[in-house]
XYZ file of C-alpha atoms in Angstrom:
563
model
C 111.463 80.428 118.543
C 110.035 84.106 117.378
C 112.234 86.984 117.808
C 110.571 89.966 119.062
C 109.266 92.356 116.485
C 111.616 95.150 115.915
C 114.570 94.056 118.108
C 117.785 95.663 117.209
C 121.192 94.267 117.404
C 123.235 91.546 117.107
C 121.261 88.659 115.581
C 121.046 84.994 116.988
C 120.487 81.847 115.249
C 116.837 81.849 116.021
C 116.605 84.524 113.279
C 118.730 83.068 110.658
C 122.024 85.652 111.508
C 125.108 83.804 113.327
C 125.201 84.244 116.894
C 127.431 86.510 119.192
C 129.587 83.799 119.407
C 130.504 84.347 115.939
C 132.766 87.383 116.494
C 136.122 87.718 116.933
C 137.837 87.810 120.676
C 139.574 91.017 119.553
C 136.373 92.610 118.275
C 134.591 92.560 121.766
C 137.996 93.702 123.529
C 138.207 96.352 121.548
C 134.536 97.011 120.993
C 134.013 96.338 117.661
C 131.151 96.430 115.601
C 129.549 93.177 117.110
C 129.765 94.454 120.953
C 127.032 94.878 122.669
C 128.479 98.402 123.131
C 128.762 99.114 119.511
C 124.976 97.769 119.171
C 123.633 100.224 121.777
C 124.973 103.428 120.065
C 123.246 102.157 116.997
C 120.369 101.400 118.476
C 120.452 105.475 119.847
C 121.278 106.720 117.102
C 118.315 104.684 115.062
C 116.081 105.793 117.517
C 117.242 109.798 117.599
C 116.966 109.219 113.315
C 113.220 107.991 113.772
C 112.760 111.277 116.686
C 113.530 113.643 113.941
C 112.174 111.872 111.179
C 108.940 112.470 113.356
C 109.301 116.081 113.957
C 109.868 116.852 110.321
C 107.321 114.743 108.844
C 104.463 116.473 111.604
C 105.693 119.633 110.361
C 104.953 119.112 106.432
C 100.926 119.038 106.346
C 101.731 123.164 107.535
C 102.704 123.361 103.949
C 99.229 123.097 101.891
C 98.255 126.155 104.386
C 99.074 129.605 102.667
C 101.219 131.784 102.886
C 102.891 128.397 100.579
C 99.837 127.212 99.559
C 100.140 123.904 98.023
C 96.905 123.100 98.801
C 97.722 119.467 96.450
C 100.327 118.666 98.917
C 97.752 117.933 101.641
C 96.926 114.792 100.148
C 100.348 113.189 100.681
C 101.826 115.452 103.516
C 100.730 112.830 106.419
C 102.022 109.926 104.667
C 105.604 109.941 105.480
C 104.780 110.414 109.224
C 102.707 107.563 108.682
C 105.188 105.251 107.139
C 106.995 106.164 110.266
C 104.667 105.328 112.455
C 103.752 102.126 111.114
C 107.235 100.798 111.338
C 107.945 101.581 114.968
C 108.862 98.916 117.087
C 106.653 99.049 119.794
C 103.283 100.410 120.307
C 104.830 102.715 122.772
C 107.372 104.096 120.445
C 104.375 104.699 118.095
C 102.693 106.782 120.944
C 105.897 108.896 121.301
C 106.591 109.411 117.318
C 102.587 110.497 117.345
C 103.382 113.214 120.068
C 106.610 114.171 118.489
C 105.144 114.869 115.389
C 101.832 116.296 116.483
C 104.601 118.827 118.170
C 106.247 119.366 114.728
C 102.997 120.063 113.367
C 101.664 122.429 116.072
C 105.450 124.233 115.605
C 105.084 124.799 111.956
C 101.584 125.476 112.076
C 102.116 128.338 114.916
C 105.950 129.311 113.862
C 104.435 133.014 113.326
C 103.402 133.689 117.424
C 107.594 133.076 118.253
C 108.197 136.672 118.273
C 105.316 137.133 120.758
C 105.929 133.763 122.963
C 108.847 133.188 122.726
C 110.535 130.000 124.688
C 106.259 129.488 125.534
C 105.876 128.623 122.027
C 107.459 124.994 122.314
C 106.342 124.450 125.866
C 102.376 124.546 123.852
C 103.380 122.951 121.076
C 104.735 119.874 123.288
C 101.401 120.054 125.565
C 99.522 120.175 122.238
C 101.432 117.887 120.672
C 100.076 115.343 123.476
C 97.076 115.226 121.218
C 98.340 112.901 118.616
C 100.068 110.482 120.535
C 97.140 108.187 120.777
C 96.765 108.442 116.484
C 100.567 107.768 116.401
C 99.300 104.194 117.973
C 96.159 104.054 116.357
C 97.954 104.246 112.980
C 100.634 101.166 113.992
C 97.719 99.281 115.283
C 95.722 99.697 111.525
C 98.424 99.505 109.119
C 101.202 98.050 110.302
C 101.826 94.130 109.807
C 101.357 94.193 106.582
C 97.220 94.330 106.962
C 94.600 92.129 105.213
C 92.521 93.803 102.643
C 89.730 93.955 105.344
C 92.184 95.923 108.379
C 93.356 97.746 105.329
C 89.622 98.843 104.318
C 88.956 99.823 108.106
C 91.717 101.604 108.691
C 90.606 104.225 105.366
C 87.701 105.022 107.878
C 89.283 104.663 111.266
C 92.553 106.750 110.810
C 90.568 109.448 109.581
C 88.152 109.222 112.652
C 91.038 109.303 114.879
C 92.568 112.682 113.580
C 88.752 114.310 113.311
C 88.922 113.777 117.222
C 92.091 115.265 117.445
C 90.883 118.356 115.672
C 87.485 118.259 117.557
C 89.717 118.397 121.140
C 92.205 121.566 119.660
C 88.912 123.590 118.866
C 88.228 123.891 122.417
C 89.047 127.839 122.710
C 91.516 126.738 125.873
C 93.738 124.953 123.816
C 93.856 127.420 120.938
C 90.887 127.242 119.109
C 90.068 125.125 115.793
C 93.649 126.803 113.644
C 94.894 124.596 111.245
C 92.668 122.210 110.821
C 93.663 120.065 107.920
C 90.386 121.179 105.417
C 91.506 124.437 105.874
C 94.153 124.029 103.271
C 91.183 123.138 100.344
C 89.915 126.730 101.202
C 90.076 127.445 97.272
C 89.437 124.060 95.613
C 85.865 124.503 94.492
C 84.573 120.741 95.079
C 86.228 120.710 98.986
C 84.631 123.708 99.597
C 80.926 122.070 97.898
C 81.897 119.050 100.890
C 82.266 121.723 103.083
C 78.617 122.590 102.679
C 77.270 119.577 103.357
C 79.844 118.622 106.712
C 81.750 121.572 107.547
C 85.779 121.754 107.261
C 85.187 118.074 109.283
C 84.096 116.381 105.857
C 86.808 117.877 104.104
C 89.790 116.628 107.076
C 88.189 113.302 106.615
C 88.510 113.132 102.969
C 92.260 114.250 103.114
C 93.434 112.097 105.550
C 91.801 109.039 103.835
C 93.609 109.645 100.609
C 96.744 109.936 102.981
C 95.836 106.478 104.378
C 95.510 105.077 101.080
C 98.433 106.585 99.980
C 100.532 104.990 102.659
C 98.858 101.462 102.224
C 99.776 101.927 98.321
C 103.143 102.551 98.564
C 103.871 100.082 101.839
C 102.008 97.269 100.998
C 101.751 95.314 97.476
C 99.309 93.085 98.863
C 96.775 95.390 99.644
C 97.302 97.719 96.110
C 94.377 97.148 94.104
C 92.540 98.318 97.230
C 93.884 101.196 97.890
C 93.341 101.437 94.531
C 90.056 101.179 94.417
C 89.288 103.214 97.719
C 91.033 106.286 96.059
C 88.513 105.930 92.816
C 85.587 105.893 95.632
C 86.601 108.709 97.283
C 87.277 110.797 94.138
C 83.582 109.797 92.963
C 82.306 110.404 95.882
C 83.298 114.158 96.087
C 82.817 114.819 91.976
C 78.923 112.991 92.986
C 78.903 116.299 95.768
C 80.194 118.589 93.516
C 77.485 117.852 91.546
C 74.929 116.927 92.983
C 74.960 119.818 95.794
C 74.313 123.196 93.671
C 75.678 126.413 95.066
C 73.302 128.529 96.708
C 70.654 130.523 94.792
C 71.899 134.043 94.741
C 68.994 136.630 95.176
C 70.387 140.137 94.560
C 73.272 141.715 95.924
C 74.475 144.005 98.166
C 77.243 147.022 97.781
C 79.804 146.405 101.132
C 82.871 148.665 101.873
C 86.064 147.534 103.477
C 88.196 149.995 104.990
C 91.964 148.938 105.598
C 94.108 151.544 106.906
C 97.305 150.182 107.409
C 100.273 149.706 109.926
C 99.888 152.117 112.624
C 102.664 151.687 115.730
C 103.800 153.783 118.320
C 102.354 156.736 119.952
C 99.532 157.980 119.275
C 98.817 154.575 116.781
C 95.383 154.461 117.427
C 94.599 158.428 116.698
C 96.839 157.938 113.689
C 94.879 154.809 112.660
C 91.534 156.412 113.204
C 92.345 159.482 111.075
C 93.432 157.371 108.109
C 89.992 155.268 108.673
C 88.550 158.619 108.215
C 89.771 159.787 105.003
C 89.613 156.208 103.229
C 85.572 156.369 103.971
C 85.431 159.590 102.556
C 86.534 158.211 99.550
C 83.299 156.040 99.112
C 80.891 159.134 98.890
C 79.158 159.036 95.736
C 79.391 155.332 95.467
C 76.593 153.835 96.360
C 77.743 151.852 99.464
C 75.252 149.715 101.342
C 77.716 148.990 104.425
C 80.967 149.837 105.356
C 83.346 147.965 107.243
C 86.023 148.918 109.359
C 88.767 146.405 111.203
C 89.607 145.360 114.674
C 90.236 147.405 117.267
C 89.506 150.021 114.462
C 88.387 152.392 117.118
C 90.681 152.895 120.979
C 88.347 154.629 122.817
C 84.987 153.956 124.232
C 82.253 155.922 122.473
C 80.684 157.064 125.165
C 83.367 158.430 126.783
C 84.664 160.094 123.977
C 81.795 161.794 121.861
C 83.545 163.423 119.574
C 84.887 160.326 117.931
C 81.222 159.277 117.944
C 80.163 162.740 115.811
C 82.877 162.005 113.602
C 81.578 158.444 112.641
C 78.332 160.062 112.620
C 79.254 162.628 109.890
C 81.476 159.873 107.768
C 77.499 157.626 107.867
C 76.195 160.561 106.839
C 78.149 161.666 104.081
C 78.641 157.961 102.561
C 74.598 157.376 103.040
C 75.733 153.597 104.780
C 76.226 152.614 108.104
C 79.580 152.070 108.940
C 80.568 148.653 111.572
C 83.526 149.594 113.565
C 85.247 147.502 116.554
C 85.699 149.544 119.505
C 88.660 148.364 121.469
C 88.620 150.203 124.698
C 87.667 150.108 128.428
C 83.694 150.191 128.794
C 82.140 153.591 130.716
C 78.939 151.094 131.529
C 80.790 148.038 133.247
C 84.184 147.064 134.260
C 87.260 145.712 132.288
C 88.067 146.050 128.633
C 86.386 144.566 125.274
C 86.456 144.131 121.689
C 83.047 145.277 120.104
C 81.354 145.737 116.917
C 79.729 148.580 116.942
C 76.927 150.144 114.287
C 76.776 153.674 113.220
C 74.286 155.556 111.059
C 73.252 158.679 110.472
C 71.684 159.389 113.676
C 74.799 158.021 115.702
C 75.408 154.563 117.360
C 72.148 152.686 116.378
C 72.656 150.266 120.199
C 73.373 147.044 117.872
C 76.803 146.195 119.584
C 78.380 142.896 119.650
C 80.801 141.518 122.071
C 83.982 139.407 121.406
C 83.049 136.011 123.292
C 85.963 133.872 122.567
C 89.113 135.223 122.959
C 93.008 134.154 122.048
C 94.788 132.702 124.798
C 97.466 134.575 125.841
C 97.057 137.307 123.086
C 93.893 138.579 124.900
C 93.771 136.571 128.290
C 95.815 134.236 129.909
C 95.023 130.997 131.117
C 94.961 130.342 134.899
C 96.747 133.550 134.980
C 97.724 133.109 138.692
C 99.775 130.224 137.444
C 100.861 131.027 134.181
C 101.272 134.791 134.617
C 104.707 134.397 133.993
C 104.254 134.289 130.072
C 104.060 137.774 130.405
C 107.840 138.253 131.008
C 109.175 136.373 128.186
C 106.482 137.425 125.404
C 103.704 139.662 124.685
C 101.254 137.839 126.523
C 98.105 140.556 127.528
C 98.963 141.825 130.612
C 95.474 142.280 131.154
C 92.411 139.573 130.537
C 90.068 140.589 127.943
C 86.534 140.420 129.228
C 84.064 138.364 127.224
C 80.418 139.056 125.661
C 77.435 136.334 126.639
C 75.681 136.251 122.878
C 75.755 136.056 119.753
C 74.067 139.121 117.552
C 72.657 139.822 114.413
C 72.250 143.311 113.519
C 69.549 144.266 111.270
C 70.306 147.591 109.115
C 66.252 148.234 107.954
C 65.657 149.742 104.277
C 66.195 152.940 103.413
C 65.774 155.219 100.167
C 67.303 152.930 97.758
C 69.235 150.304 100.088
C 68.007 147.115 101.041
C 67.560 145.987 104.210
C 70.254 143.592 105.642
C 70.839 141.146 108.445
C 74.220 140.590 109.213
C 76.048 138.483 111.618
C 79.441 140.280 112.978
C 82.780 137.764 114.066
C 85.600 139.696 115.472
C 89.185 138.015 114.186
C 90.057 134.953 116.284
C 86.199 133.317 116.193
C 86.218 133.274 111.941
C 88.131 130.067 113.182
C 85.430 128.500 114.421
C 82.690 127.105 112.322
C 79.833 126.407 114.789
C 79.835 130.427 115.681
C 79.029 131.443 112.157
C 76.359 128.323 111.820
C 74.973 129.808 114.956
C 74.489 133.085 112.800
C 73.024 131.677 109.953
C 70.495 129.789 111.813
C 69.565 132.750 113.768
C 68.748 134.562 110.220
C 72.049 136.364 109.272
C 72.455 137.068 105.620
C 76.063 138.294 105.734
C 78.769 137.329 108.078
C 81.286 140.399 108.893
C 84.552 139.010 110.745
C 86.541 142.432 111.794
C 90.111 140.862 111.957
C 93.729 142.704 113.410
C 96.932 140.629 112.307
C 99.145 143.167 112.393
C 101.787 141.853 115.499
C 102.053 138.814 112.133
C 102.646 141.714 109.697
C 105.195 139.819 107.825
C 104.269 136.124 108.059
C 101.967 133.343 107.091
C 98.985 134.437 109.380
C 97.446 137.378 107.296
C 97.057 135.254 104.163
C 95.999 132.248 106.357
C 93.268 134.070 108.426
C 91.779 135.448 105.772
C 91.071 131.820 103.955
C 89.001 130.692 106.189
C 86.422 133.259 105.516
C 86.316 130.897 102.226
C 85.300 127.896 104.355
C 82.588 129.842 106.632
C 81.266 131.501 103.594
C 80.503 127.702 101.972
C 79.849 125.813 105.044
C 77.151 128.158 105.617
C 76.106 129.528 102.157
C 75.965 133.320 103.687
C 78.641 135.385 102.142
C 81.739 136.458 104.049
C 83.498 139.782 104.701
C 86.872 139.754 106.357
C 88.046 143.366 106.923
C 91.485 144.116 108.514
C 93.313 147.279 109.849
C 96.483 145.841 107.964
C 95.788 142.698 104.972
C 94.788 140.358 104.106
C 90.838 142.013 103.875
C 89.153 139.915 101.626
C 85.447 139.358 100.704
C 83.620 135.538 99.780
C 80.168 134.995 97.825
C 77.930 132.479 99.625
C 79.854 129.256 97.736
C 82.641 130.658 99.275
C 84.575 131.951 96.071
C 85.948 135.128 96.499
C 84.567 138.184 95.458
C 87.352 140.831 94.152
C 90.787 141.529 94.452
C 91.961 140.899 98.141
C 93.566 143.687 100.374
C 97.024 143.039 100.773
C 99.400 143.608 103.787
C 100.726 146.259 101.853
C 98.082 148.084 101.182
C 95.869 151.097 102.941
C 93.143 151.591 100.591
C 89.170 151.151 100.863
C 87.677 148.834 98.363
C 84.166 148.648 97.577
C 82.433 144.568 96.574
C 79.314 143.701 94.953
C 78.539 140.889 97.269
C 76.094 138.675 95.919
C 73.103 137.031 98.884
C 71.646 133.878 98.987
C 68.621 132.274 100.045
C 68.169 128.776 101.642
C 70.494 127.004 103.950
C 73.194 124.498 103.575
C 72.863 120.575 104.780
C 75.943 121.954 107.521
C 73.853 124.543 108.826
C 70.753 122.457 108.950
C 72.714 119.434 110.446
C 75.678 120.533 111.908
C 78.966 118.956 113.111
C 77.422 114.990 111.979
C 81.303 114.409 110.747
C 82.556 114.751 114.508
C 79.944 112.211 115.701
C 80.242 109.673 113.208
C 84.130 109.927 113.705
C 83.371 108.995 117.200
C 80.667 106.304 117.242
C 83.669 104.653 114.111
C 86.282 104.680 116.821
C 83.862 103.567 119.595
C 83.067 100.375 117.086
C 86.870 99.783 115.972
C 87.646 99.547 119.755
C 84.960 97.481 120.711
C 85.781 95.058 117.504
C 89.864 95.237 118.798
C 89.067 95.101 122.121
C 86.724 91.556 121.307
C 89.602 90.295 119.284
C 91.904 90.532 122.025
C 89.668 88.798 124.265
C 89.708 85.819 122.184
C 93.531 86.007 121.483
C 94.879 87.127 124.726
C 98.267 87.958 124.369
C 98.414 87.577 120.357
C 99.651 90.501 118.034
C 97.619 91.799 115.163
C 97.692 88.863 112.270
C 99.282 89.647 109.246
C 102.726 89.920 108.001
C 104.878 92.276 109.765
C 105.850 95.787 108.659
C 110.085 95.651 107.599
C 112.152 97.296 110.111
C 114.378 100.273 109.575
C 116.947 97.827 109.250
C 115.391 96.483 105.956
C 115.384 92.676 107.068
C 111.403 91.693 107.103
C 110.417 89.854 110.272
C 108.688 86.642 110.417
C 104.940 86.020 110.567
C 103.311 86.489 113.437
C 102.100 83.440 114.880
């Protein structure tokens, strides 16, 4: 007779322990350590151990991301949640430890937004969290038992495919758009960012979490070592064969940008305050030879149309730098109803009519979701108490030669969409030759999210091979060449200061921007095989359990072959 896998408590003869029976008469009267009683509270207590367990071990992968930066620490982060996970004693207590620690994960990840959400915070990370409870089974299904060389091999490709899904579902702008995403943290390792070119921030999640898998398989499971072994070699061949093999873009000339960073501006009369101090930082750059300046988000409160002399004065500061400047206007529109965030160009002559609209915005920050249902976010954080509207297209803005300067195409982001990597591929397709993303983190002043927006610039700038300029009203502003290595000292939060870059172009296009997102669909047509190839295998064994020997329980005490 087999005993279930993973049952807790008191042991019968079937499994080699003395029965019940065994006990003393005064242990169960006085519920001693062999009473069913006793057992139960265990049993809790095992399972509120392997609930926490969870939650911490989601949260860790937040660590590679900056502010902490350890970008090293991505490679391991996942595998004590997957030791976990593999050891839990039903499929359905794998589901739950996968939703528990996608919830740690989404926590950590997000911890900056409690001062504006509040109690909301958790409710999102839980609904979020929701996400990984299917890859909390997947990963029980592929490595626990103690798996053959051959389940061991498939999983290195499946677990990976299952978490690139995950990430594909949180990009959706509804559910909070693509933050986090586990290549992220490589931003500034030089041969993730050359896999970035060829498969987007997607190649790069798939490499980490298949070093993770290996790394869990390595240190669970002595049979399947010289494997793992093996697959880690492959892996770190395969991306030194990228790194060399796929050059860098060919740089051909540069350009002179300008970003303006004025600072921390609250209270009344903020935006006036902010503008002024915009003002005198550009006046700085006269005399220097400045193809483009740059202002932040939301650099500008007023519509310019509405309020001409704020247009005359950006006309004057064009003039007397000899560069158009790119503001964000962040205002009610004269010409149609409700407010939006724009980029808008000024020369010499005034606003040139390039303007681009915001199109995706941040849920809750800028619009609320199924507001008449949700509205109540408002009252417990600083969820917009009005929706943002939205632009219909993308733009590239074309600033024509002039004199001495160059002409330029360049491709404007404002803050929240630098997150997302198809919006700046849609750019460089369409013939940008700069990407501008005009950013506002100052509500996350003091906190991880400056330092953590501003990376991904890093991972735009080599997915596409265009180079990347990520101005702020208040840090981190920082610029990227085309290979996405930055270019100059960054802008800190604690700075208000215009810096000028020598930002070097490129020429050509990048396998990503020729191919797109073919990670995504090859991490889906992997799981659609692996189910199909479980799903036959069950057919044939109905009933059985995956072959192999099991995983040891919490307990220590290794359960018997399956039969």
């Amino acid at each position: 007779m087999r005993v279930p896998f993973g049952r807790r408590g008191t042991r019968g003869a079937a499994d080699g322990g003395p029965g019940p029976e065994a006990g003393s008469g005064d242990d169960v009267g006085r519920g001693g350590a062999g009473t069913p009683d006793a057992a139960g509270r265990a049993a809790r207590r095992a399972r509120a151990a392997r609930a926490a367990g969870a939650v911490g071990a989601g949260a860790l992968p937040a660590l590679a991301f900056p502010a902490p930066g350890l970008w090293w620490f991505a490679y391991v982060a996942l595998v004590p949640w997957m030791l976990l996970l593999r050891t839990a004693p039903t499929a359905r207590r794998a589901a739950l430890e996968g939703w528990l620690g996608g919830l740690g994960f989404m926590l950590a990840m997000h911890h900056w937004l409690l001062p504006s959400l509040h109690v909301f915070l958790f409710v999102l990370a839980a609904l979020l969290g929701l996400l990984w409870l299917p890859w909390g089974w997947l990963v029980r299904v592929m490595l626990g038992y103690e798996p053959s060389a051959v389940r061991a091999a498939a999983a290195l490709v499946v677990v990976p495919a299952g978490w690139l899904v995950i990430e594909l579902a949180r990009s959706w702008e509804g559910l909070g758009g693509p933050w986090g995403l586990l290549g992220a943290s490589q931003w500034q390792v030089e041969p993730a960012l050359r896999l970035a070119s060829v498969g987007g921030v997607w190649l790069v999640s798939l490499l980490v979490v298949a070093v993770n898998t290996a790394a869990a398989l390595l240190v669970s499971t002595a049979a399947v070592r010289l494997t793992m072994v093996v697959a880690l070699v492959v892996c770190a061949l395969t991306t030194g064969l990228l790194w060399w093999g796929v050059g860098p873009p060919s740089e051909r000339g540069t350009v002179r940008v300008a970003v303006v960073q004025p600072g921390l501006f609250d209270g009344s009369g903020g935006a006036e305050r902010r503008f002024a101090r915009g003002e005198e930082l550009t006046r700085t750059l006269v005399g220097r030879d400045v193809d483009l300046v740059v202002w932040g988000e939301s650099s500008v409160g007023a519509d310019l149309t509405t309020r001409p002399e704020l247009a005359a004065r950006l006309t004057a500061l064009s003039r007397a730098v000899d560069a158009p400047i790119l503001v964000n206007v962040d205002a009610r529109r004269a010409d149609r109803p409700g407010i939006f965030k724009s980029s808008v160009l000024i020369d010499a002559e005034g606003p040139t009519g390039d303007r681009y609209d915001k199109m995706r915005l941040v849920p809750f920050g800028e619009y609320v979701p199924a507001r008449a249902v949700l509205g109540w976010a408002t009252s417990v954080g600083k969820a917009a108490g009005e929706d943002r509207r939205r632009g219909t297209e993308a733009v590239v803005m074309n600033l024509p030669a002039e004199g001495g300067r160059p002409g330029l195409r360049i491709g404007p982001l404002v803050c929240f969409e630098s997150a997302f990597p198809d919006m700046s591929r849609r750019l460089a397709r369409s013939g940008a030759e700069l990407l501008v993303t005009q950013s506002a983190t100052s509500t996350f002043q003091h906190s991880w999210a400056p330092a953590q927006h501003a990376s991904l610039a890093a991972l735009r700038a080599a997915e596409t091979g265009r180079p990347v300029v990520h101005a702020t009203l208040t840090g981190v502003s920082a610029v990227y060449g085309p290979d996405g290595a930055r270019v100059g000292a960054p802008l800190g939060t604690d700075r208000s200061a215009a810096a000028v870059h020598e930002v070097p172009l490129a020429r050509g296009s990048t396998v990503y921007v020729r191919f797109g997102d073919w990670p995504l669909y090859g991490a889906l047509a992997v799981l659609a095989v692996a189910g199909a190839v479980e799903g036959a295998g069950s057919l044939r064994r109905p009933g059985s359990e995956p072959r192999g020997r099991r995983a040891r329980t919490a307990r220590g005490s290794a359960t018997r072959r399956a039969r």
